[in-house]
PDB file of C-alpha atoms in Angstrom:
ATOM      1  CA  MET A   1      33.984-166.582 106.282  1.00 42.00           C
ATOM      2  CA  MET A   2      32.842-167.798 109.514  1.00 42.00           C
ATOM      3  CA  PRO A   3      29.799-170.312 109.459  1.00 42.00           C
ATOM      4  CA  ALA A   4      26.532-168.966 110.491  1.00 41.00           C
ATOM      5  CA  SER A   5      25.651-169.644 114.044  1.00 39.00           C
ATOM      6  CA  SER A   6      22.678-169.799 116.120  1.00 37.00           C
ATOM      7  CA  SER A   7      23.790-166.833 118.275  1.00 37.00           C
ATOM      8  CA  SER A   8      21.907-163.551 118.485  1.00 37.00           C
ATOM      9  CA  SER A   9      23.816-161.996 115.742  1.00 35.00           C
ATOM     10  CA  SER A  10      21.688-161.976 112.689  1.00 32.00           C
ATOM     11  CA  HIS A  11      22.934-161.885 109.075  1.00 31.00           C
ATOM     12  CA  VAL A  12      21.096-161.497 105.829  1.00 30.00           C
ATOM     13  CA  THR A  13      22.700-162.943 102.724  1.00 29.00           C
ATOM     14  CA  SER A  14      22.065-161.335  99.425  1.00 30.00           C
ATOM     15  CA  SER A  15      21.339-163.483  96.474  1.00 32.00           C
ATOM     16  CA  SER A  16      24.070-161.763  94.433  1.00 34.00           C
ATOM     17  CA  THR A  17      26.799-162.264  96.974  1.00 38.00           C
ATOM     18  CA  SER A  18      27.512-164.694  99.770  1.00 40.00           C
ATOM     19  CA  SER A  19      28.826-161.969 102.023  1.00 44.00           C
ATOM     20  CA  PRO A  20      26.905-161.408 105.365  1.00 46.00           C
ATOM     21  CA  ARG A  21      25.293-158.055 105.905  1.00 45.00           C
ATOM     22  CA  PRO A  22      23.959-156.797 109.138  1.00 47.00           C
ATOM     23  CA  CYS A  23      20.330-157.241 109.910  1.00 43.00           C
ATOM     24  CA  VAL A  24      18.921-153.701 110.632  1.00 42.00           C
ATOM     25  CA  ALA A  25      15.899-153.790 112.860  1.00 44.00           C
ATOM     26  CA  ALA A  26      15.544-150.085 113.056  1.00 46.00           C
ATOM     27  CA  THR A  27      14.995-148.463 109.634  1.00 47.00           C
ATOM     28  CA  SER A  28      15.739-144.831 110.629  1.00 52.00           C
ATOM     29  CA  PRO A  29      18.321-143.117 108.786  1.00 55.00           C
ATOM     30  CA  GLU A  30      20.278-142.575 112.021  1.00 58.00           C
ATOM     31  CA  ALA A  31      20.397-146.280 112.688  1.00 52.00           C
ATOM     32  CA  ILE A  32      21.394-147.240 109.117  1.00 49.00           C
ATOM     33  CA  GLU A  33      24.062-144.427 109.093  1.00 56.00           C
ATOM     34  CA  SER A  34      25.523-145.750 112.425  1.00 58.00           C
ATOM     35  CA  LEU A  35      26.315-148.980 110.723  1.00 56.00           C
ATOM     36  CA  ARG A  36      28.101-147.206 107.816  1.00 65.00           C
ATOM     37  CA  ASP A  37      30.063-144.906 110.172  1.00 73.00           C
ATOM     38  CA  PRO A  38      33.814-145.763 109.970  1.00 73.00           C
ATOM     39  CA  VAL A  39      34.219-145.194 113.745  1.00 81.00           C
ATOM     40  CA  ARG A  40      32.181-148.304 114.320  1.00 84.00           C
ATOM     41  CA  ARG A  41      33.836-150.429 111.581  1.00 91.00           C
ATOM     42  CA  LYS A  42      37.437-149.775 112.237  1.00 94.00           C
ATOM     43  CA  VAL A  43      39.893-151.786 114.609  1.00 95.00           C
ATOM     44  CA  PHE A  44      43.411-151.059 115.748  1.00 95.00           C
ATOM     45  CA  VAL A  45      45.637-154.056 116.010  1.00 96.00           C
ATOM     46  CA  ARG A  46      48.701-153.963 118.165  1.00 95.00           C
ATOM     47  CA  GLY A  47      51.534-156.424 118.841  1.00 95.00           C
ATOM     48  CA  LEU A  48      51.808-157.668 115.202  1.00 95.00           C
ATOM     49  CA  ASP A  49      54.668-159.873 114.176  1.00 90.00           C
ATOM     50  CA  CYS A  50      57.427-158.196 112.247  1.00 88.00           C
ATOM     51  CA  GLU A  51      56.496-160.566 109.178  1.00 89.00           C
ATOM     52  CA  THR A  52      52.870-159.726 109.188  1.00 92.00           C
ATOM     53  CA  SER A  53      51.961-158.072 105.850  1.00 92.00           C
ATOM     54  CA  THR A  54      48.901-156.001 104.801  1.00 94.00           C
ATOM     55  CA  ASP A  55      47.689-158.888 102.707  1.00 95.00           C
ATOM     56  CA  GLY A  56      48.015-161.314 105.814  1.00 93.00           C
ATOM     57  CA  LEU A  57      46.297-158.823 108.084  1.00 95.00           C
ATOM     58  CA  ARG A  58      43.392-158.750 105.466  1.00 96.00           C
ATOM     59  CA  SER A  59      43.242-162.396 105.100  1.00 94.00           C
ATOM     60  CA  LEU A  60      43.148-163.060 108.746  1.00 94.00           C
ATOM     61  CA  PHE A  61      40.504-160.597 109.594  1.00 96.00           C
ATOM     62  CA  SER A  62      38.442-161.633 106.566  1.00 96.00           C
ATOM     63  CA  GLN A  63      37.047-164.514 108.613  1.00 96.00           C
ATOM     64  CA  TYR A  64      35.021-161.940 110.623  1.00 96.00           C
ATOM     65  CA  GLY A  65      33.474-160.137 107.686  1.00 95.00           C
ATOM     66  CA  ASP A  66      34.200-158.228 104.608  1.00 96.00           C
ATOM     67  CA  VAL A  67      37.184-156.259 104.851  1.00 96.00           C
ATOM     68  CA  GLU A  68      37.183-152.930 103.208  1.00 95.00           C
ATOM     69  CA  ASN A  69      40.743-151.808 104.082  1.00 96.00           C
ATOM     70  CA  ALA A  70      43.816-153.335 105.898  1.00 97.00           C
ATOM     71  CA  THR A  71      47.048-151.554 106.485  1.00 96.00           C
ATOM     72  CA  VAL A  72      50.170-152.543 108.463  1.00 96.00           C
ATOM     73  CA  ILE A  73      52.115-149.453 109.605  1.00 96.00           C
ATOM     74  CA  PHE A  74      55.743-149.341 108.475  1.00 94.00           C
ATOM     75  CA  ASP A  75      58.634-147.291 109.556  1.00 93.00           C
ATOM     76  CA  LYS A  76      59.538-144.957 106.720  1.00 93.00           C
ATOM     77  CA  GLU A  77      63.337-145.003 107.401  1.00 94.00           C
ATOM     78  CA  THR A  78      63.872-148.790 108.005  1.00 91.00           C
ATOM     79  CA  GLY A  79      60.880-150.233 106.090  1.00 91.00           C
ATOM     80  CA  ARG A  80      60.052-152.545 109.062  1.00 90.00           C
ATOM     81  CA  SER A  81      56.768-152.955 110.590  1.00 92.00           C
ATOM     82  CA  LYS A  82      55.869-150.764 113.734  1.00 94.00           C
ATOM     83  CA  GLY A  83      54.049-153.750 115.119  1.00 94.00           C
ATOM     84  CA  TYR A  84      50.493-152.292 114.579  1.00 96.00           C
ATOM     85  CA  GLY A  85      47.863-151.806 111.890  1.00 96.00           C
ATOM     86  CA  PHE A  86      44.287-151.030 111.149  1.00 96.00           C
ATOM     87  CA  VAL A  87      41.425-153.064 109.654  1.00 96.00           C
ATOM     88  CA  THR A  88      38.178-151.515 108.454  1.00 96.00           C
ATOM     89  CA  PHE A  89      35.120-153.616 107.847  1.00 95.00           C
ATOM     90  CA  ARG A  90      32.391-152.972 105.427  1.00 94.00           C
ATOM     91  CA  HIS A  91      29.754-153.461 108.032  1.00 90.00           C
ATOM     92  CA  ALA A  92      29.926-153.000 111.740  1.00 90.00           C
ATOM     93  CA  ASP A  93      28.951-156.623 112.594  1.00 91.00           C
ATOM     94  CA  GLY A  94      32.437-157.665 111.301  1.00 93.00           C
ATOM     95  CA  THR A  95      33.958-155.361 113.733  1.00 93.00           C
ATOM     96  CA  LEU A  96      31.867-156.805 116.563  1.00 92.00           C
ATOM     97  CA  LEU A  97      32.889-160.455 115.525  1.00 94.00           C
ATOM     98  CA  ALA A  98      36.597-159.542 115.516  1.00 94.00           C
ATOM     99  CA  LEU A  99      36.323-157.784 119.028  1.00 94.00           C
ATOM    100  CA  LYS A 100      34.622-160.713 120.661  1.00 93.00           C
ATOM    101  CA  GLU A 101      37.967-162.345 121.235  1.00 90.00           C
ATOM    102  CA  PRO A 102      40.434-159.319 121.307  1.00 92.00           C
ATOM    103  CA  SER A 103      43.634-161.421 121.710  1.00 93.00           C
ATOM    104  CA  LYS A 104      44.534-163.287 118.571  1.00 91.00           C
ATOM    105  CA  LYS A 105      47.700-165.251 117.525  1.00 91.00           C
ATOM    106  CA  ILE A 106      49.168-163.659 114.399  1.00 88.00           C
ATOM    107  CA  GLY A 107      52.385-165.094 113.269  1.00 85.00           C
ATOM    108  CA  SER A 108      54.613-165.655 116.243  1.00 88.00           C
ATOM    109  CA  ARG A 109      52.855-163.078 118.586  1.00 91.00           C
ATOM    110  CA  MET A 110      49.629-162.546 120.557  1.00 94.00           C
ATOM    111  CA  ALA A 111      48.099-159.416 119.010  1.00 94.00           C
ATOM    112  CA  VAL A 112      45.410-157.390 120.684  1.00 94.00           C
ATOM    113  CA  THR A 113      42.428-155.884 118.863  1.00 93.00           C
ATOM    114  CA  VAL A 114      40.481-152.838 120.022  1.00 93.00           C
ATOM    115  CA  LEU A 115      38.116-150.553 118.431  1.00 92.00           C
ATOM    116  CA  ALA A 116      40.387-147.918 116.770  1.00 90.00           C
ATOM    117  CA  ALA A 117      38.216-144.981 118.216  1.00 87.00           C
ATOM    118  CA  ILE A 118      39.345-146.029 121.573  1.00 82.00           C
ATOM    119  CA  GLY A 119      42.975-146.273 120.661  1.00 70.00           C
ATOM    120  CA  ALA A 120      45.861-148.177 122.120  1.00 61.00           C
ATOM    121  CA  GLY A 121      44.332-147.826 125.586  1.00 57.00           C
ATOM    122  CA  GLY A 122      47.757-147.433 127.205  1.00 41.00           C
ATOM    123  CA  GLY A 123      49.065-150.685 125.679  1.00 44.00           C
ATOM    124  CA  THR A 124      52.276-151.572 124.147  1.00 42.00           C
ATOM    125  CA  ALA A 125      51.769-150.357 120.610  1.00 39.00           C
ATOM    126  CA  GLY A 126      54.605-147.843 121.014  1.00 41.00           C
ATOM    127  CA  GLN A 127      58.352-148.870 121.340  1.00 39.00           C
ATOM    128  CA  SER A 128      57.804-152.031 122.917  1.00 44.00           C
ATOM    129  CA  GLY A 129      55.407-153.339 120.337  1.00 52.00           C
ATOM    130  CA  ARG A 130      57.786-152.449 117.510  1.00 56.00           C
ATOM    131  CA  CYS A 131      59.573-155.032 115.611  1.00 59.00           C
ATOM    132  CA  ARG A 132      63.453-154.744 116.492  1.00 55.00           C
ATOM    133  CA  LEU A 133      66.471-155.301 114.105  1.00 48.00           C
ATOM    134  CA  PRO A 134      67.973-158.788 114.739  1.00 49.00           C
TER     135      PRO A 134
END
């Protein structure tokens, strides 16, 4: 977990857990629902190292917020990583923190993180992002 900072991002910590929760200024059902919307909580990570596991991806991204789900995508025939994955945070603020610096060193490669709803953005998640046989 990242330490709390004096930035404009506010967090409220529950007494039953030390996990940050987004501070919601607007209490309308639409505002609250937008924070729960998976489209706002899921990131696409491309350029993963061949050795990156789902647990490793979850562990790395947990520094930005509570991770609800993390998945590295593997080739069904070879069992090797395709070089990309997805991370879904419990709250939208985790997504925002992860996207502040989209390039991250994961294993031996620089991976790029984007909002999953945007997609690969014409990046290298296809063939050139895949792990190759030695």
